[in-house]
Amino acid sequence: MKKLFVFLVFLLLPLFLFSCGGNGTFNKDSEAFKALMEEIGDNDIEVISVKWISIQAKHEKEKFEGIHYYIVYKKSTGDEEFYASIEISKATGVDEEIIVDTDYSDLEDLNDDYDIDVSMQELAVAFAKEENVEYSFKEGTLSASQISSALKKAKK
């Protein structure tokens, strides 16, 4: 069964970003949150959206949990504006992984990449069903006030 969970971890790794509470709030003490604030820094940014998805899976005595935050923001540097995203992976038994992508001049292109991650979720669900793994997904978005509050706390 360890092979199953190792496979599940690596299959789902792109989905799990950011250590947080179960209700979609930021954990400002996590390395992931600190990395996000470092990336954003004092730059002129506008957070556009924060999407999150979490998974809990269980097979016999083994458990797996992961969280995925997908944060899209607009960044201004001088006279240039561009869209960027940051992803920070955290899952049971896997070191935290930080992915920053700032190559998008078009928000639509950036959102197309997010759709690829969603299809990974569907693949993971199909795999879990086939292997009789109990699982649950939760997903949501953060409100503008939750984003604002998290950013203010981080800059203190």
Short mmCIF file of N, CA and C in Angstrom, two decimals:
data_model
loop_
_atom_site.label_atom_id
_atom_site.label_comp_id
_atom_site.label_asym_id
_atom_site.label_seq_id
_atom_site.Cartn_x
_atom_site.Cartn_y
_atom_site.Cartn_z
N MET A 1 0.80 -1.19 0.00
CA MET A 1 0.00 0.00 0.00
C MET A 1 0.85 1.26 0.00
N LYS A 2 2.09 1.15 0.46
CA LYS A 2 2.95 2.33 0.45
C LYS A 2 3.15 2.83 -0.97
N LYS A 3 3.25 1.89 -1.93
CA LYS A 3 3.41 2.29 -3.33
C LYS A 3 2.20 3.09 -3.79
N LEU A 4 1.02 2.68 -3.35
CA LEU A 4 -0.20 3.39 -3.71
C LEU A 4 -0.14 4.83 -3.23
N PHE A 5 0.25 5.03 -1.98
CA PHE A 5 0.28 6.38 -1.45
C PHE A 5 1.42 7.21 -2.02
N VAL A 6 2.54 6.58 -2.30
CA VAL A 6 3.62 7.31 -2.97
C VAL A 6 3.15 7.76 -4.35
N PHE A 7 2.48 6.87 -5.07
CA PHE A 7 1.95 7.22 -6.39
C PHE A 7 0.92 8.34 -6.27
N LEU A 8 0.05 8.24 -5.28
CA LEU A 8 -0.98 9.25 -5.07
C LEU A 8 -0.36 10.60 -4.74
N VAL A 9 0.67 10.59 -3.89
CA VAL A 9 1.35 11.84 -3.53
C VAL A 9 1.92 12.51 -4.77
N PHE A 10 2.64 11.77 -5.59
CA PHE A 10 3.27 12.39 -6.75
C PHE A 10 2.27 12.72 -7.85
N LEU A 11 1.19 11.99 -7.93
CA LEU A 11 0.14 12.31 -8.89
C LEU A 11 -0.53 13.62 -8.52
N LEU A 12 -0.73 13.82 -7.23
CA LEU A 12 -1.48 14.99 -6.77
C LEU A 12 -0.60 16.18 -6.39
N LEU A 13 0.71 16.01 -6.40
CA LEU A 13 1.59 17.08 -5.94
C LEU A 13 1.29 18.44 -6.56
N PRO A 14 1.03 18.52 -7.87
CA PRO A 14 0.74 19.85 -8.42
C PRO A 14 -0.51 20.49 -7.83
N LEU A 15 -1.36 19.70 -7.20
CA LEU A 15 -2.60 20.25 -6.65
C LEU A 15 -2.45 20.83 -5.25
N PHE A 16 -1.40 20.48 -4.54
CA PHE A 16 -1.36 20.82 -3.12
C PHE A 16 -0.39 21.92 -2.83
N LEU A 17 -0.95 23.07 -2.56
CA LEU A 17 -0.12 24.22 -2.33
C LEU A 17 -0.52 24.88 -1.04
N PHE A 18 0.46 25.25 -0.27
CA PHE A 18 0.21 26.18 0.81
C PHE A 18 -0.32 25.54 2.08
N SER A 19 0.38 25.64 3.14
CA SER A 19 -0.12 25.18 4.44
C SER A 19 -1.19 26.16 4.91
N CYS A 20 -2.33 25.65 5.32
CA CYS A 20 -3.41 26.54 5.74
C CYS A 20 -4.36 25.78 6.63
N GLY A 21 -5.30 26.50 7.18
CA GLY A 21 -6.37 25.87 7.95
C GLY A 21 -7.37 25.25 7.00
N GLY A 22 -8.21 24.36 7.52
CA GLY A 22 -9.18 23.66 6.69
C GLY A 22 -10.25 24.56 6.09
N ASN A 23 -10.39 25.77 6.63
CA ASN A 23 -11.43 26.65 6.10
C ASN A 23 -10.90 27.61 5.05
N GLY A 24 -9.69 27.40 4.58
CA GLY A 24 -9.15 28.24 3.53
C GLY A 24 -8.47 29.50 4.03
N THR A 25 -8.10 29.55 5.31
CA THR A 25 -7.41 30.73 5.81
C THR A 25 -5.91 30.48 5.77
N PHE A 26 -5.15 31.54 5.63
CA PHE A 26 -3.70 31.42 5.57
C PHE A 26 -3.12 31.08 6.93
N ASN A 27 -2.08 30.28 6.96
CA ASN A 27 -1.29 30.05 8.16
C ASN A 27 -0.04 30.89 7.99
N LYS A 28 0.00 32.05 8.65
CA LYS A 28 1.09 33.01 8.40
C LYS A 28 2.44 32.53 8.92
N ASP A 29 2.48 31.45 9.69
CA ASP A 29 3.75 30.93 10.19
C ASP A 29 4.37 29.89 9.26
N SER A 30 3.64 29.48 8.23
CA SER A 30 4.18 28.44 7.34
C SER A 30 5.27 29.02 6.44
N GLU A 31 6.20 28.16 6.06
CA GLU A 31 7.25 28.57 5.14
C GLU A 31 6.64 28.99 3.80
N ALA A 32 5.56 28.33 3.43
CA ALA A 32 4.91 28.64 2.17
C ALA A 32 4.38 30.07 2.16
N PHE A 33 3.73 30.46 3.25
CA PHE A 33 3.18 31.81 3.32
C PHE A 33 4.31 32.84 3.31
N LYS A 34 5.38 32.56 4.03
CA LYS A 34 6.53 33.48 4.05
C LYS A 34 7.12 33.62 2.65
N ALA A 35 7.18 32.52 1.91
CA ALA A 35 7.70 32.57 0.54
C ALA A 35 6.81 33.42 -0.35
N LEU A 36 5.50 33.29 -0.17
CA LEU A 36 4.57 34.10 -0.95
C LEU A 36 4.80 35.57 -0.68
N MET A 37 4.91 35.94 0.59
CA MET A 37 5.11 37.34 0.94
C MET A 37 6.45 37.85 0.43
N GLU A 38 7.46 36.99 0.44
CA GLU A 38 8.76 37.39 -0.08
C GLU A 38 8.68 37.65 -1.58
N GLU A 39 7.96 36.79 -2.29
CA GLU A 39 7.79 36.97 -3.74
C GLU A 39 7.03 38.26 -4.04
N ILE A 40 5.97 38.49 -3.28
CA ILE A 40 5.18 39.70 -3.50
C ILE A 40 5.96 40.92 -3.00
N GLY A 41 6.59 40.78 -1.82
CA GLY A 41 7.42 41.82 -1.26
C GLY A 41 6.72 43.17 -1.22
N ASP A 42 7.48 44.21 -1.50
CA ASP A 42 6.93 45.57 -1.49
C ASP A 42 6.52 46.00 -2.88
N ASN A 43 6.48 45.06 -3.81
CA ASN A 43 6.08 45.41 -5.17
C ASN A 43 4.63 45.87 -5.20
N ASP A 44 4.30 46.59 -6.23
CA ASP A 44 2.93 47.05 -6.42
C ASP A 44 2.14 45.88 -6.99
N ILE A 45 1.34 45.23 -6.15
CA ILE A 45 0.61 44.05 -6.61
C ILE A 45 -0.88 44.19 -6.33
N GLU A 46 -1.64 43.45 -7.10
CA GLU A 46 -3.08 43.35 -6.89
C GLU A 46 -3.42 41.86 -6.94
N VAL A 47 -3.85 41.31 -5.81
CA VAL A 47 -4.23 39.90 -5.80
C VAL A 47 -5.58 39.78 -6.49
N ILE A 48 -5.63 38.95 -7.53
CA ILE A 48 -6.84 38.81 -8.33
C ILE A 48 -7.70 37.68 -7.80
N SER A 49 -7.10 36.54 -7.52
CA SER A 49 -7.89 35.42 -7.01
C SER A 49 -7.02 34.45 -6.23
N VAL A 50 -7.66 33.79 -5.30
CA VAL A 50 -7.01 32.72 -4.56
C VAL A 50 -7.97 31.53 -4.56
N LYS A 51 -7.55 30.45 -5.20
CA LYS A 51 -8.37 29.23 -5.22
C LYS A 51 -7.64 28.19 -4.38
N TRP A 52 -8.40 27.37 -3.68
CA TRP A 52 -7.76 26.33 -2.89
C TRP A 52 -8.52 25.03 -3.04
N ILE A 53 -7.77 23.96 -2.90
CA ILE A 53 -8.37 22.62 -2.91
C ILE A 53 -7.59 21.77 -1.92
N SER A 54 -8.30 20.97 -1.15
CA SER A 54 -7.62 20.07 -0.22
C SER A 54 -8.13 18.66 -0.45
N ILE A 55 -7.30 17.70 -0.09
CA ILE A 55 -7.69 16.29 -0.21
C ILE A 55 -7.27 15.56 1.06
N GLN A 56 -8.12 14.66 1.48
CA GLN A 56 -7.78 13.72 2.54
C GLN A 56 -8.07 12.34 1.96
N ALA A 57 -7.10 11.44 2.07
CA ALA A 57 -7.29 10.08 1.54
C ALA A 57 -6.87 9.08 2.62
N LYS A 58 -7.53 7.93 2.61
CA LYS A 58 -7.24 6.91 3.62
C LYS A 58 -7.38 5.53 2.97
N HIS A 59 -6.40 4.69 3.24
CA HIS A 59 -6.48 3.30 2.81
C HIS A 59 -5.91 2.47 3.94
N GLU A 60 -6.76 1.65 4.53
CA GLU A 60 -6.39 0.88 5.71
C GLU A 60 -5.87 1.83 6.79
N LYS A 61 -4.62 1.69 7.22
CA LYS A 61 -4.12 2.56 8.29
C LYS A 61 -3.34 3.77 7.77
N GLU A 62 -3.12 3.85 6.47
CA GLU A 62 -2.34 4.95 5.91
C GLU A 62 -3.25 6.12 5.58
N LYS A 63 -2.74 7.32 5.87
CA LYS A 63 -3.50 8.54 5.59
C LYS A 63 -2.63 9.49 4.76
N PHE A 64 -3.30 10.28 3.95
CA PHE A 64 -2.63 11.25 3.11
C PHE A 64 -3.45 12.53 3.13
N GLU A 65 -2.79 13.67 3.31
CA GLU A 65 -3.48 14.95 3.24
C GLU A 65 -2.63 15.91 2.43
N GLY A 66 -3.28 16.77 1.69
CA GLY A 66 -2.57 17.78 0.93
C GLY A 66 -3.42 19.02 0.76
N ILE A 67 -2.76 20.12 0.50
CA ILE A 67 -3.48 21.37 0.25
C ILE A 67 -2.84 22.07 -0.94
N HIS A 68 -3.65 22.69 -1.75
CA HIS A 68 -3.20 23.36 -2.97
C HIS A 68 -3.78 24.76 -2.98
N TYR A 69 -2.92 25.75 -3.01
CA TYR A 69 -3.38 27.12 -3.20
C TYR A 69 -2.85 27.61 -4.55
N TYR A 70 -3.72 28.23 -5.29
CA TYR A 70 -3.35 28.79 -6.59
C TYR A 70 -3.67 30.28 -6.51
N ILE A 71 -2.64 31.09 -6.47
CA ILE A 71 -2.79 32.52 -6.24
C ILE A 71 -2.40 33.27 -7.50
N VAL A 72 -3.30 34.07 -8.00
CA VAL A 72 -3.05 34.86 -9.21
C VAL A 72 -3.01 36.33 -8.80
N TYR A 73 -1.99 37.03 -9.28
CA TYR A 73 -1.92 38.46 -8.98
C TYR A 73 -1.35 39.23 -10.16
N LYS A 74 -1.61 40.53 -10.15
CA LYS A 74 -1.06 41.42 -11.17
C LYS A 74 0.07 42.19 -10.51
N LYS A 75 1.20 42.26 -11.18
CA LYS A 75 2.40 42.86 -10.62
C LYS A 75 2.82 44.03 -11.50
N SER A 76 3.19 45.14 -10.89
CA SER A 76 3.67 46.30 -11.64
C SER A 76 5.12 46.55 -11.27
N THR A 77 5.96 46.67 -12.28
CA THR A 77 7.36 47.03 -12.07
C THR A 77 7.68 48.16 -13.03
N GLY A 78 7.79 49.36 -12.50
CA GLY A 78 8.02 50.51 -13.37
C GLY A 78 6.83 50.75 -14.27
N ASP A 79 7.07 50.73 -15.57
CA ASP A 79 5.97 50.95 -16.51
C ASP A 79 5.42 49.64 -17.07
N GLU A 80 5.88 48.51 -16.53
CA GLU A 80 5.40 47.21 -16.99
C GLU A 80 4.38 46.62 -16.02
N GLU A 81 3.36 45.98 -16.58
CA GLU A 81 2.39 45.24 -15.78
C GLU A 81 2.30 43.83 -16.34
N PHE A 82 2.26 42.83 -15.49
CA PHE A 82 2.08 41.47 -15.97
C PHE A 82 1.37 40.65 -14.91
N TYR A 83 0.82 39.54 -15.34
CA TYR A 83 0.13 38.63 -14.42
C TYR A 83 1.10 37.56 -13.96
N ALA A 84 0.92 37.14 -12.73
CA ALA A 84 1.81 36.13 -12.16
C ALA A 84 0.99 35.19 -11.29
N SER A 85 1.55 34.03 -11.06
CA SER A 85 0.92 33.10 -10.13
C SER A 85 1.99 32.53 -9.22
N ILE A 86 1.56 32.09 -8.07
CA ILE A 86 2.48 31.38 -7.19
C ILE A 86 1.77 30.14 -6.69
N GLU A 87 2.49 29.05 -6.67
CA GLU A 87 1.96 27.78 -6.18
C GLU A 87 2.95 27.24 -5.17
N ILE A 88 2.44 26.76 -4.07
CA ILE A 88 3.31 26.21 -3.04
C ILE A 88 2.72 24.88 -2.59
N SER A 89 3.43 23.80 -2.81
CA SER A 89 2.92 22.46 -2.55
C SER A 89 3.21 22.00 -1.14
N LYS A 90 2.22 21.40 -0.52
CA LYS A 90 2.44 20.76 0.77
C LYS A 90 1.53 19.55 0.85
N ALA A 91 2.13 18.39 1.09
CA ALA A 91 1.35 17.16 1.21
C ALA A 91 2.05 16.23 2.18
N THR A 92 1.31 15.32 2.77
CA THR A 92 1.85 14.35 3.71
C THR A 92 3.05 13.62 3.10
N GLY A 93 4.15 13.61 3.82
CA GLY A 93 5.32 12.87 3.38
C GLY A 93 6.11 13.50 2.25
N VAL A 94 5.77 14.73 1.88
CA VAL A 94 6.45 15.39 0.77
C VAL A 94 6.94 16.75 1.24
N ASP A 95 8.19 17.10 0.92
CA ASP A 95 8.70 18.41 1.29
C ASP A 95 7.90 19.49 0.58
N GLU A 96 7.79 20.63 1.24
CA GLU A 96 7.09 21.76 0.65
C GLU A 96 7.79 22.17 -0.64
N GLU A 97 7.02 22.47 -1.66
CA GLU A 97 7.59 22.88 -2.93
C GLU A 97 6.98 24.20 -3.36
N ILE A 98 7.83 25.11 -3.80
CA ILE A 98 7.37 26.44 -4.19
C ILE A 98 7.57 26.62 -5.68
N ILE A 99 6.52 27.05 -6.35
CA ILE A 99 6.59 27.30 -7.79
C ILE A 99 6.10 28.72 -8.04
N VAL A 100 6.94 29.54 -8.64
CA VAL A 100 6.54 30.90 -8.98
C VAL A 100 6.58 31.02 -10.49
N ASP A 101 5.53 31.52 -11.07
CA ASP A 101 5.47 31.68 -12.52
C ASP A 101 5.06 33.11 -12.83
N THR A 102 5.95 33.84 -13.49
CA THR A 102 5.68 35.25 -13.76
C THR A 102 5.80 35.59 -15.24
N ASP A 103 5.57 34.62 -16.09
CA ASP A 103 5.79 34.81 -17.52
C ASP A 103 4.54 35.18 -18.31
N TYR A 104 3.48 35.56 -17.65
CA TYR A 104 2.23 35.77 -18.37
C TYR A 104 1.93 37.25 -18.57
N SER A 105 1.72 37.62 -19.82
CA SER A 105 1.25 38.98 -20.08
C SER A 105 -0.26 38.98 -20.25
N ASP A 106 -0.84 37.79 -20.35
CA ASP A 106 -2.26 37.63 -20.61
C ASP A 106 -2.88 36.75 -19.53
N LEU A 107 -3.89 37.25 -18.85
CA LEU A 107 -4.53 36.49 -17.78
C LEU A 107 -5.16 35.21 -18.30
N GLU A 108 -5.65 35.22 -19.53
CA GLU A 108 -6.29 34.03 -20.10
C GLU A 108 -5.30 32.87 -20.22
N ASP A 109 -4.06 33.16 -20.65
CA ASP A 109 -3.04 32.11 -20.75
C ASP A 109 -2.74 31.51 -19.38
N LEU A 110 -2.67 32.36 -18.37
CA LEU A 110 -2.39 31.89 -17.02
C LEU A 110 -3.53 30.98 -16.54
N ASN A 111 -4.76 31.37 -16.80
CA ASN A 111 -5.91 30.56 -16.38
C ASN A 111 -5.98 29.24 -17.13
N ASP A 112 -5.52 29.19 -18.38
CA ASP A 112 -5.48 27.93 -19.13
C ASP A 112 -4.60 26.91 -18.42
N ASP A 113 -3.49 27.36 -17.86
CA ASP A 113 -2.60 26.46 -17.12
C ASP A 113 -3.28 25.90 -15.88
N TYR A 114 -4.12 26.70 -15.24
CA TYR A 114 -4.83 26.22 -14.06
C TYR A 114 -5.78 25.09 -14.44
N ASP A 115 -6.39 25.18 -15.61
CA ASP A 115 -7.30 24.13 -16.07
C ASP A 115 -6.59 22.77 -16.16
N ILE A 116 -5.30 22.78 -16.49
CA ILE A 116 -4.53 21.54 -16.54
C ILE A 116 -4.49 20.90 -15.16
N ASP A 117 -4.29 21.71 -14.11
CA ASP A 117 -4.28 21.19 -12.74
C ASP A 117 -5.62 20.57 -12.37
N VAL A 118 -6.71 21.17 -12.82
CA VAL A 118 -8.04 20.64 -12.52
C VAL A 118 -8.20 19.25 -13.13
N SER A 119 -7.68 19.05 -14.35
CA SER A 119 -7.78 17.73 -14.97
C SER A 119 -6.95 16.70 -14.19
N MET A 120 -5.87 17.13 -13.55
CA MET A 120 -5.08 16.24 -12.69
C MET A 120 -5.95 15.77 -11.52
N GLN A 121 -6.80 16.67 -11.01
CA GLN A 121 -7.69 16.30 -9.91
C GLN A 121 -8.62 15.18 -10.36
N GLU A 122 -9.18 15.30 -11.55
CA GLU A 122 -10.10 14.29 -12.06
C GLU A 122 -9.40 12.94 -12.21
N LEU A 123 -8.16 12.96 -12.68
CA LEU A 123 -7.37 11.74 -12.82
C LEU A 123 -7.13 11.10 -11.45
N ALA A 124 -6.82 11.92 -10.46
CA ALA A 124 -6.56 11.41 -9.12
C ALA A 124 -7.81 10.76 -8.53
N VAL A 125 -8.96 11.36 -8.75
CA VAL A 125 -10.22 10.80 -8.25
C VAL A 125 -10.47 9.44 -8.89
N ALA A 126 -10.27 9.34 -10.19
CA ALA A 126 -10.47 8.07 -10.90
C ALA A 126 -9.54 7.00 -10.33
N PHE A 127 -8.28 7.36 -10.08
CA PHE A 127 -7.32 6.42 -9.52
C PHE A 127 -7.75 5.97 -8.12
N ALA A 128 -8.18 6.93 -7.30
CA ALA A 128 -8.59 6.61 -5.93
C ALA A 128 -9.78 5.66 -5.92
N LYS A 129 -10.73 5.87 -6.82
CA LYS A 129 -11.90 4.99 -6.89
C LYS A 129 -11.49 3.57 -7.29
N GLU A 130 -10.59 3.48 -8.27
CA GLU A 130 -10.15 2.17 -8.76
C GLU A 130 -9.43 1.38 -7.67
N GLU A 131 -8.69 2.06 -6.82
CA GLU A 131 -7.90 1.39 -5.78
C GLU A 131 -8.64 1.29 -4.45
N ASN A 132 -9.93 1.63 -4.42
CA ASN A 132 -10.72 1.61 -3.19
C ASN A 132 -10.12 2.46 -2.07
N VAL A 133 -9.68 3.63 -2.43
CA VAL A 133 -9.17 4.57 -1.44
C VAL A 133 -10.31 5.50 -1.05
N GLU A 134 -10.53 5.62 0.26
CA GLU A 134 -11.52 6.60 0.71
C GLU A 134 -10.89 7.98 0.57
N TYR A 135 -11.62 8.92 0.03
CA TYR A 135 -11.05 10.25 -0.16
C TYR A 135 -12.15 11.29 -0.06
N SER A 136 -11.72 12.52 0.18
CA SER A 136 -12.65 13.64 0.11
C SER A 136 -11.90 14.86 -0.39
N PHE A 137 -12.56 15.62 -1.23
CA PHE A 137 -12.02 16.87 -1.74
C PHE A 137 -12.85 18.01 -1.17
N LYS A 138 -12.20 19.10 -0.87
CA LYS A 138 -12.89 20.35 -0.55
C LYS A 138 -12.24 21.42 -1.41
N GLU A 139 -13.02 22.40 -1.83
CA GLU A 139 -12.43 23.48 -2.59
C GLU A 139 -13.19 24.76 -2.34
N GLY A 140 -12.57 25.87 -2.67
CA GLY A 140 -13.22 27.15 -2.48
C GLY A 140 -12.31 28.28 -2.92
N THR A 141 -12.74 29.47 -2.62
CA THR A 141 -11.94 30.66 -2.92
C THR A 141 -11.87 31.50 -1.65
N LEU A 142 -10.88 32.34 -1.58
CA LEU A 142 -10.80 33.28 -0.47
C LEU A 142 -11.49 34.57 -0.88
N SER A 143 -12.17 35.18 0.05
CA SER A 143 -12.82 36.45 -0.23
C SER A 143 -11.78 37.57 -0.25
N ALA A 144 -12.16 38.71 -0.80
CA ALA A 144 -11.26 39.86 -0.85
C ALA A 144 -10.82 40.26 0.56
N SER A 145 -11.72 40.19 1.53
CA SER A 145 -11.35 40.58 2.90
C SER A 145 -10.37 39.59 3.52
N GLN A 146 -10.52 38.28 3.23
CA GLN A 146 -9.56 37.29 3.74
C GLN A 146 -8.18 37.52 3.13
N ILE A 147 -8.13 37.83 1.84
CA ILE A 147 -6.85 38.11 1.18
C ILE A 147 -6.21 39.33 1.80
N SER A 148 -6.98 40.40 1.93
CA SER A 148 -6.47 41.65 2.49
C SER A 148 -5.95 41.44 3.91
N SER A 149 -6.69 40.73 4.72
CA SER A 149 -6.30 40.46 6.10
C SER A 149 -4.99 39.68 6.15
N ALA A 150 -4.86 38.67 5.31
CA ALA A 150 -3.64 37.85 5.29
C ALA A 150 -2.44 38.67 4.87
N LEU A 151 -2.61 39.54 3.88
CA LEU A 151 -1.50 40.38 3.42
C LEU A 151 -1.08 41.36 4.51
N LYS A 152 -2.04 41.94 5.21
CA LYS A 152 -1.71 42.89 6.29
C LYS A 152 -0.95 42.19 7.41
N LYS A 153 -1.40 40.99 7.81
CA LYS A 153 -0.73 40.24 8.87
C LYS A 153 0.71 39.91 8.47
N ALA A 154 0.90 39.59 7.21
CA ALA A 154 2.23 39.16 6.75
C ALA A 154 3.22 40.31 6.76
N LYS A 155 2.75 41.51 6.54
CA LYS A 155 3.67 42.66 6.44
C LYS A 155 4.00 43.25 7.80
N LYS A 156 3.38 42.73 8.89
CA LYS A 156 3.66 43.24 10.24
C LYS A 156 4.99 42.74 10.73
#
